[in-house]
Every structure is written in C-alpha cells, then in structure tokens.
C-alpha cells in the first residue's frame, strides 16, 4: 500500500510534469519563431518576454482564426437556413423580455413571419425601451444586464444610445477579429529578405486612449476608468449604474495586449 507521503510526491511530480511540458513547449516555439523570422520582421522594441508573448498570441489567433473561417465558410454553404436558425434563436432568447412580449416574439416561427410581424425599424422605434434600460430596469431588450450602453459618434445628427449585451463582445472577437486575423495572415504580402511569414514579430502602432465615461443615474464622469474591467457596472444606493460611452477598444480592456504595440504604455493615459 502506498503511503500518503509517497502518493503526495508522485502527485506533485505528475502535476509538475503537466505544467512544465506546455511551458517548455511554448518557450521552444517562441525561440523557434525568433530564430526563423527575418530581421526586418522583428520589432527592435521587443524584449524576451514580449517576443514570447507575441509568438503565443500569434499562434492562438492563427488557430482561432482558422477555425472561425472554416465555420463561416460552412455556414455560407447553406446561408438561408443558417440565418433563419440564428434569427429564431435570437427571438427565442429575447421573447420573455419587455420588448419581446410587446411584439409577441414568441409567436414568430419563421423569417417570413418575422418580416410580416416586425417590419424594418429605426432607432426611434427602440427609444422608449432604451430609456427604460437607462433608468435601470432589467429584462427590457435582452435578458442579461447590459455590459454597457454604447454611444454613437453623432455624425449623422444627435448622439444615440445602444445597450450592449455581454454576448456582443465574445461574438465580435471570435467571429470578427479572429476572421480578420486569418484574412491578414493569408493575404498580406510585402518585400522582405526572405519568404513572407505572417504573423511576424513586428509590433504595430496602436492609436487609442481611455475615454471619459458617464454612468446611468449619475452625471459624474469617471477618471480614466483604467482599473475597471470591461464588464464594470457599479452599485449605488440608487441601484446598478451602467457605464455609458464609446464601445471602441481601449487600453484597459486587455493590458496584456499592450506588449504587441510600439506605443509606450504612458501614451495610452493621454486624455
């Protein structure tokens, strides 16, 4: 019978192996990327840590992008059915919300019924529901609490508000950014002293800044909001406060990605 001490040692050794093998493998991959990438495709601003980070980021995004485009291509083979299935799924998801009940979304069983029962709308159609979301009412336009309330630029007239569900960010990343990354990987060409290998280890210049946000039930602006995560809604005596502002990418969304840019971190603090 194995003693507790022997079992603990074996367990620790097995755990160490499970941790060390991926660590060594990823380090070897990063080193191989560095050795085999032409000098004109390696940023002079890199450190060992940032080369390692960018190598793994490129690998992850390449695989994610490849899977995303395969799913997209497969969906395009039967686009009508796929789109109708998605439509009905979204209607089912929101059928018990205030908007869903007012417009009887539960009764819609096909895209033709949707076109008949829910004609094309404008932003004004949704304004009363957006006002209710802004006042803190839940389950109005979608079942979850909004991640934030996005604002448009206002270039076409007055600035408009758009409640943003938590689902939006995941879909945007996995089915938008990932596919764009795959397209760049397969389509970018430029003169080099060797065969093009993209994604390479060049850093890019990123122009973004921390915007000022307002919050529902409050006229006070935040500072840079740099310590708030992307889902940050705060609670007060008046109820839940939802962040209101632009939905574009900002430095504090993922500070780890700042290593991929030549822009110094201090530049992102400019307001």
mmCIF file of C-alpha atoms in Angstrom:
data_model
loop_
_atom_site.group_PDB
_atom_site.id
_atom_site.type_symbol
_atom_site.label_atom_id
_atom_site.label_comp_id
_atom_site.label_asym_id
_atom_site.label_seq_id
_atom_site.Cartn_x
_atom_site.Cartn_y
_atom_site.Cartn_z
ATOM 1 C CA UNK A 1 0.000 0.000 0.000
ATOM 2 C CA UNK A 2 1.355 3.415 -0.985
ATOM 3 C CA UNK A 3 1.991 5.751 1.905
ATOM 4 C CA UNK A 4 0.473 9.227 1.947
ATOM 5 C CA UNK A 5 3.929 10.765 1.630
ATOM 6 C CA UNK A 6 4.801 8.692 -1.451
ATOM 7 C CA UNK A 7 1.444 9.483 -3.015
ATOM 8 C CA UNK A 8 1.978 13.201 -2.402
ATOM 9 C CA UNK A 9 5.404 13.065 -4.052
ATOM 10 C CA UNK A 10 4.066 11.241 -7.084
ATOM 11 C CA UNK A 11 1.143 13.629 -7.355
ATOM 12 C CA UNK A 12 3.489 16.628 -7.153
ATOM 13 C CA UNK A 13 5.774 15.102 -9.796
ATOM 14 C CA UNK A 14 2.840 14.474 -12.139
ATOM 15 C CA UNK A 15 1.498 17.988 -11.616
ATOM 16 C CA UNK A 16 4.949 19.423 -12.251
ATOM 17 C CA UNK A 17 5.186 17.475 -15.494
ATOM 18 C CA UNK A 18 1.790 18.711 -16.658
ATOM 19 C CA UNK A 19 2.874 22.288 -16.020
ATOM 20 C CA UNK A 20 6.441 22.069 -17.290
ATOM 21 C CA UNK A 21 5.784 20.333 -20.624
ATOM 22 C CA UNK A 22 3.478 23.103 -22.005
ATOM 23 C CA UNK A 23 5.819 25.759 -20.584
ATOM 24 C CA UNK A 24 8.904 24.275 -22.255
ATOM 25 C CA UNK A 25 6.992 23.628 -25.470
ATOM 26 C CA UNK A 26 5.727 27.205 -25.689
ATOM 27 C CA UNK A 27 9.192 28.583 -24.881
ATOM 28 C CA UNK A 28 10.690 26.390 -27.615
ATOM 29 C CA UNK A 29 8.041 27.600 -30.052
ATOM 30 C CA UNK A 30 8.779 31.248 -29.243
ATOM 31 C CA UNK A 31 12.534 30.663 -29.640
ATOM 32 C CA UNK A 32 11.963 28.939 -32.985
ATOM 33 C CA UNK A 33 9.817 31.860 -34.172
ATOM 34 C CA UNK A 34 12.551 34.295 -33.181
ATOM 35 C CA UNK A 35 15.341 32.296 -34.874
ATOM 36 C CA UNK A 36 13.423 31.781 -38.130
ATOM 37 C CA UNK A 37 11.825 35.196 -38.536
ATOM 38 C CA UNK A 38 13.801 37.571 -40.818
ATOM 39 C CA UNK A 39 15.316 40.553 -39.036
ATOM 40 C CA UNK A 40 13.146 43.040 -40.914
ATOM 41 C CA UNK A 41 10.099 41.328 -39.451
ATOM 42 C CA UNK A 42 11.225 41.594 -35.814
ATOM 43 C CA UNK A 43 10.500 44.775 -33.904
ATOM 44 C CA UNK A 44 13.510 46.462 -32.341
ATOM 45 C CA UNK A 45 11.304 47.259 -29.345
ATOM 46 C CA UNK A 46 10.966 43.624 -28.331
ATOM 47 C CA UNK A 47 12.149 42.036 -25.115
ATOM 48 C CA UNK A 48 12.418 38.292 -24.456
ATOM 49 C CA UNK A 49 9.123 38.449 -22.605
ATOM 50 C CA UNK A 50 7.303 40.351 -25.358
ATOM 51 C CA UNK A 51 8.656 38.028 -28.088
ATOM 52 C CA UNK A 52 7.378 35.045 -26.107
ATOM 53 C CA UNK A 53 4.003 36.718 -25.565
ATOM 54 C CA UNK A 54 3.573 37.761 -29.186
ATOM 55 C CA UNK A 55 4.602 34.348 -30.508
ATOM 56 C CA UNK A 56 1.940 32.606 -28.450
ATOM 57 C CA UNK A 57 -0.628 35.300 -29.275
ATOM 58 C CA UNK A 58 0.042 34.804 -32.980
ATOM 59 C CA UNK A 59 -0.243 31.039 -32.610
ATOM 60 C CA UNK A 60 -3.518 31.295 -30.681
ATOM 61 C CA UNK A 61 -5.049 33.811 -33.097
ATOM 62 C CA UNK A 62 -3.943 31.784 -36.128
ATOM 63 C CA UNK A 63 -5.697 28.670 -34.835
ATOM 64 C CA UNK A 64 -8.767 30.579 -33.674
ATOM 65 C CA UNK A 65 -8.993 32.445 -36.980
ATOM 66 C CA UNK A 66 -8.603 29.255 -38.998
ATOM 67 C CA UNK A 67 -11.434 27.545 -37.080
ATOM 68 C CA UNK A 68 -13.636 30.642 -37.331
ATOM 69 C CA UNK A 69 -13.258 30.920 -41.111
ATOM 70 C CA UNK A 70 -13.958 27.204 -41.546
ATOM 71 C CA UNK A 71 -17.224 27.607 -39.633
ATOM 72 C CA UNK A 72 -18.048 30.723 -41.623
ATOM 73 C CA UNK A 73 -17.393 29.009 -44.967
ATOM 74 C CA UNK A 74 -19.526 26.038 -43.902
ATOM 75 C CA UNK A 75 -22.360 28.384 -42.895
ATOM 76 C CA UNK A 76 -22.177 30.113 -46.289
ATOM 77 C CA UNK A 77 -22.967 26.807 -47.988
ATOM 78 C CA UNK A 78 -26.450 26.962 -46.510
ATOM 79 C CA UNK A 79 -26.758 30.644 -45.679
ATOM 80 C CA UNK A 80 -30.553 30.880 -45.817
ATOM 81 C CA UNK A 81 -31.087 28.076 -43.293
ATOM 82 C CA UNK A 82 -28.237 29.210 -41.046
ATOM 83 C CA UNK A 83 -29.507 32.803 -40.951
ATOM 84 C CA UNK A 84 -33.071 31.737 -40.211
ATOM 85 C CA UNK A 85 -31.895 29.415 -37.433
ATOM 86 C CA UNK A 86 -29.880 32.242 -35.897
ATOM 87 C CA UNK A 87 -32.812 34.646 -36.179
ATOM 88 C CA UNK A 88 -35.194 32.255 -34.418
ATOM 89 C CA UNK A 89 -32.584 31.562 -31.727
ATOM 90 C CA UNK A 90 -32.235 35.281 -31.006
ATOM 91 C CA UNK A 91 -36.001 35.759 -30.943
ATOM 92 C CA UNK A 92 -36.396 32.856 -28.521
ATOM 93 C CA UNK A 93 -33.666 34.299 -26.314
ATOM 94 C CA UNK A 94 -35.491 37.630 -26.052
ATOM 95 C CA UNK A 95 -39.125 36.506 -26.147
ATOM 96 C CA UNK A 96 -39.659 36.976 -22.405
ATOM 97 C CA UNK A 97 -38.211 40.483 -22.286
ATOM 98 C CA UNK A 98 -40.416 43.575 -22.214
ATOM 99 C CA UNK A 99 -39.719 44.171 -25.897
ATOM 100 C CA UNK A 100 -40.300 40.517 -26.729
ATOM 101 C CA UNK A 101 -43.688 40.458 -25.023
ATOM 102 C CA UNK A 102 -44.790 43.775 -26.535
ATOM 103 C CA UNK A 103 -44.018 42.489 -30.019
ATOM 104 C CA UNK A 104 -45.066 38.866 -29.446
ATOM 105 C CA UNK A 105 -41.695 37.426 -30.476
ATOM 106 C CA UNK A 106 -42.662 34.005 -29.085
ATOM 107 C CA UNK A 107 -45.216 33.560 -31.865
ATOM 108 C CA UNK A 108 -42.699 34.026 -34.696
ATOM 109 C CA UNK A 109 -41.678 30.674 -36.163
ATOM 110 C CA UNK A 110 -40.076 31.655 -39.486
ATOM 111 C CA UNK A 111 -38.253 34.518 -41.180
ATOM 112 C CA UNK A 112 -41.356 35.267 -43.260
ATOM 113 C CA UNK A 113 -43.421 35.674 -40.090
ATOM 114 C CA UNK A 114 -40.700 37.916 -38.695
ATOM 115 C CA UNK A 115 -40.776 40.151 -41.786
ATOM 116 C CA UNK A 116 -44.564 40.397 -41.530
ATOM 117 C CA UNK A 117 -44.860 40.955 -37.775
ATOM 118 C CA UNK A 118 -41.733 43.051 -37.298
ATOM 119 C CA UNK A 119 -41.184 45.455 -40.235
ATOM 120 C CA UNK A 120 -37.951 47.414 -40.667
ATOM 121 C CA UNK A 121 -37.478 49.877 -37.806
ATOM 122 C CA UNK A 122 -35.396 52.941 -36.969
ATOM 123 C CA UNK A 123 -33.650 53.933 -33.753
ATOM 124 C CA UNK A 124 -36.684 55.968 -32.687
ATOM 125 C CA UNK A 125 -38.692 52.739 -32.507
ATOM 126 C CA UNK A 126 -36.405 51.484 -29.704
ATOM 127 C CA UNK A 127 -36.000 54.777 -27.824
ATOM 128 C CA UNK A 128 -38.686 54.107 -25.160
ATOM 129 C CA UNK A 129 -37.036 50.761 -24.347
ATOM 130 C CA UNK A 130 -33.558 52.286 -24.277
ATOM 131 C CA UNK A 131 -34.854 54.894 -21.836
ATOM 132 C CA UNK A 132 -36.081 52.105 -19.567
ATOM 133 C CA UNK A 133 -32.689 50.366 -19.726
ATOM 134 C CA UNK A 134 -31.009 53.668 -18.908
ATOM 135 C CA UNK A 135 -33.225 54.066 -15.844
ATOM 136 C CA UNK A 136 -32.012 50.701 -14.548
ATOM 137 C CA UNK A 137 -34.914 48.437 -15.498
ATOM 138 C CA UNK A 138 -33.790 44.901 -16.332
ATOM 139 C CA UNK A 139 -35.017 42.348 -18.879
ATOM 140 C CA UNK A 140 -36.147 45.080 -21.262
ATOM 141 C CA UNK A 141 -34.422 44.410 -24.606
ATOM 142 C CA UNK A 142 -32.407 41.276 -23.730
ATOM 143 C CA UNK A 143 -32.356 39.058 -20.647
ATOM 144 C CA UNK A 144 -28.912 39.986 -19.288
ATOM 145 C CA UNK A 145 -27.786 43.175 -17.604
ATOM 146 C CA UNK A 146 -26.120 45.336 -20.288
ATOM 147 C CA UNK A 147 -22.338 45.239 -20.377
ATOM 148 C CA UNK A 148 -22.559 48.950 -21.091
ATOM 149 C CA UNK A 149 -24.607 51.462 -23.065
ATOM 150 C CA UNK A 150 -22.738 52.406 -26.194
ATOM 151 C CA UNK A 151 -22.833 55.856 -27.746
ATOM 152 C CA UNK A 152 -22.647 56.645 -31.461
ATOM 153 C CA UNK A 153 -20.377 59.380 -32.792
ATOM 154 C CA UNK A 154 -23.331 61.605 -33.643
ATOM 155 C CA UNK A 155 -22.012 62.446 -37.115
ATOM 156 C CA UNK A 156 -25.423 61.829 -38.689
ATOM 157 C CA UNK A 157 -27.233 64.038 -36.189
ATOM 158 C CA UNK A 158 -27.771 63.626 -32.458
ATOM 159 C CA UNK A 159 -25.761 61.083 -30.499
ATOM 160 C CA UNK A 160 -27.673 57.846 -29.972
ATOM 161 C CA UNK A 161 -27.539 55.241 -27.184
ATOM 162 C CA UNK A 162 -27.316 51.491 -27.833
ATOM 163 C CA UNK A 163 -27.494 48.968 -24.940
ATOM 164 C CA UNK A 164 -24.759 46.347 -25.379
ATOM 165 C CA UNK A 165 -25.340 42.751 -24.150
ATOM 166 C CA UNK A 166 -22.426 40.666 -22.749
ATOM 167 C CA UNK A 167 -22.772 38.338 -25.754
ATOM 168 C CA UNK A 168 -21.650 41.086 -28.136
ATOM 169 C CA UNK A 169 -18.006 41.136 -27.090
ATOM 170 C CA UNK A 170 -17.498 37.380 -27.429
ATOM 171 C CA UNK A 171 -19.156 37.276 -30.853
ATOM 172 C CA UNK A 172 -17.171 40.301 -32.028
ATOM 173 C CA UNK A 173 -13.889 38.660 -31.030
ATOM 174 C CA UNK A 174 -14.480 35.059 -32.139
ATOM 175 C CA UNK A 175 -16.369 35.802 -35.360
ATOM 176 C CA UNK A 176 -14.977 39.201 -36.277
ATOM 177 C CA UNK A 177 -11.440 39.826 -35.072
ATOM 178 C CA UNK A 178 -10.424 36.169 -35.494
ATOM 179 C CA UNK A 179 -11.616 36.034 -39.114
ATOM 180 C CA UNK A 180 -9.877 39.342 -39.875
ATOM 181 C CA UNK A 181 -6.655 37.950 -38.411
ATOM 182 C CA UNK A 182 -6.949 34.862 -40.620
ATOM 183 C CA UNK A 183 -7.535 37.026 -43.708
ATOM 184 C CA UNK A 184 -4.459 39.143 -42.942
ATOM 185 C CA UNK A 185 -2.371 36.054 -42.327
ATOM 186 C CA UNK A 186 -3.261 34.614 -45.728
ATOM 187 C CA UNK A 187 -3.375 37.820 -47.736
ATOM 188 C CA UNK A 188 -0.666 40.238 -46.586
ATOM 189 C CA UNK A 189 2.444 40.478 -48.765
ATOM 190 C CA UNK A 190 5.394 42.871 -48.771
ATOM 191 C CA UNK A 191 9.050 42.819 -49.897
ATOM 192 C CA UNK A 192 11.305 41.057 -47.450
ATOM 193 C CA UNK A 193 14.710 39.429 -47.407
ATOM 194 C CA UNK A 194 13.011 36.080 -47.056
ATOM 195 C CA UNK A 195 9.686 34.430 -47.789
ATOM 196 C CA UNK A 196 6.868 36.236 -46.041
ATOM 197 C CA UNK A 197 5.807 34.671 -42.793
ATOM 198 C CA UNK A 198 2.906 36.491 -41.246
ATOM 199 C CA UNK A 199 2.014 36.946 -38.430
ATOM 200 C CA UNK A 200 5.578 38.026 -37.786
ATOM 201 C CA UNK A 201 7.200 39.531 -34.733
ATOM 202 C CA UNK A 202 6.741 43.140 -35.738
ATOM 203 C CA UNK A 203 4.928 45.379 -33.302
ATOM 204 C CA UNK A 204 2.266 47.761 -34.577
ATOM 205 C CA UNK A 205 1.371 51.318 -33.671
ATOM 206 C CA UNK A 206 -1.929 51.449 -31.815
ATOM 207 C CA UNK A 207 -3.816 54.723 -31.550
ATOM 208 C CA UNK A 208 -6.328 54.590 -28.718
ATOM 209 C CA UNK A 209 -6.961 56.286 -25.405
ATOM 210 C CA UNK A 210 -9.008 55.955 -22.262
ATOM 211 C CA UNK A 211 -12.273 57.821 -22.872
ATOM 212 C CA UNK A 212 -14.320 59.583 -20.240
ATOM 213 C CA UNK A 213 -17.414 57.635 -19.289
ATOM 214 C CA UNK A 214 -20.610 58.693 -17.637
ATOM 215 C CA UNK A 215 -22.872 56.343 -15.717
ATOM 216 C CA UNK A 216 -26.605 55.879 -15.578
ATOM 217 C CA UNK A 217 -28.235 57.534 -12.553
ATOM 218 C CA UNK A 218 -25.212 59.806 -12.289
ATOM 219 C CA UNK A 219 -23.886 62.880 -14.077
ATOM 220 C CA UNK A 220 -20.406 62.380 -12.670
ATOM 221 C CA UNK A 221 -17.667 61.383 -15.064
ATOM 222 C CA UNK A 222 -15.161 58.697 -14.204
ATOM 223 C CA UNK A 223 -11.468 59.421 -14.243
ATOM 224 C CA UNK A 224 -9.690 57.177 -16.751
ATOM 225 C CA UNK A 225 -11.630 54.135 -15.568
ATOM 226 C CA UNK A 226 -8.325 52.292 -16.020
ATOM 227 C CA UNK A 227 -8.937 49.982 -13.101
ATOM 228 C CA UNK A 228 -12.407 48.965 -14.242
ATOM 229 C CA UNK A 229 -12.774 45.799 -16.244
ATOM 230 C CA UNK A 230 -14.733 45.650 -19.495
ATOM 231 C CA UNK A 231 -17.894 44.484 -17.751
ATOM 232 C CA UNK A 232 -17.731 47.035 -14.961
ATOM 233 C CA UNK A 233 -21.086 48.181 -13.703
ATOM 234 C CA UNK A 234 -21.155 49.691 -10.239
ATOM 235 C CA UNK A 235 -23.753 49.598 -7.477
ATOM 236 C CA UNK A 236 -25.003 52.636 -5.604
ATOM 237 C CA UNK A 237 -27.884 53.428 -3.304
ATOM 238 C CA UNK A 238 -29.855 54.285 -6.445
ATOM 239 C CA UNK A 239 -29.304 50.828 -7.904
ATOM 240 C CA UNK A 240 -26.982 49.471 -10.542
ATOM 241 C CA UNK A 241 -25.087 52.060 -12.552
ATOM 242 C CA UNK A 242 -24.223 51.131 -16.131
ATOM 243 C CA UNK A 243 -21.253 52.623 -17.943
ATOM 244 C CA UNK A 244 -22.152 54.892 -20.876
ATOM 245 C CA UNK A 245 -19.675 55.767 -23.620
ATOM 246 C CA UNK A 246 -17.914 54.585 -26.785
ATOM 247 C CA UNK A 247 -17.669 50.853 -27.414
ATOM 248 C CA UNK A 248 -14.326 51.045 -29.213
ATOM 249 C CA UNK A 249 -11.256 49.239 -27.916
ATOM 250 C CA UNK A 250 -9.490 50.939 -25.027
ATOM 251 C CA UNK A 251 -6.168 50.248 -23.261
ATOM 252 C CA UNK A 252 -7.646 48.834 -20.044
ATOM 253 C CA UNK A 253 -9.742 46.252 -21.930
ATOM 254 C CA UNK A 254 -6.727 43.931 -22.017
ATOM 255 C CA UNK A 255 -3.467 45.375 -20.742
ATOM 256 C CA UNK A 256 -1.596 42.246 -21.822
ATOM 257 C CA UNK A 257 -2.096 43.195 -25.458
ATOM 258 C CA UNK A 258 -0.177 46.453 -24.969
ATOM 259 C CA UNK A 259 3.017 44.395 -25.363
ATOM 260 C CA UNK A 260 2.114 43.933 -29.036
ATOM 261 C CA UNK A 261 2.316 47.667 -29.763
ATOM 262 C CA UNK A 262 5.229 50.088 -30.169
ATOM 263 C CA UNK A 263 3.175 52.751 -28.416
ATOM 264 C CA UNK A 264 4.543 53.233 -24.867
ATOM 265 C CA UNK A 265 2.028 52.499 -22.130
ATOM 266 C CA UNK A 266 2.155 56.093 -20.880
ATOM 267 C CA UNK A 267 0.755 57.281 -24.221
ATOM 268 C CA UNK A 268 -2.460 55.408 -23.584
ATOM 269 C CA UNK A 269 -3.067 57.526 -20.489
ATOM 270 C CA UNK A 270 -3.349 60.727 -22.544
ATOM 271 C CA UNK A 271 -6.893 62.087 -22.476
#
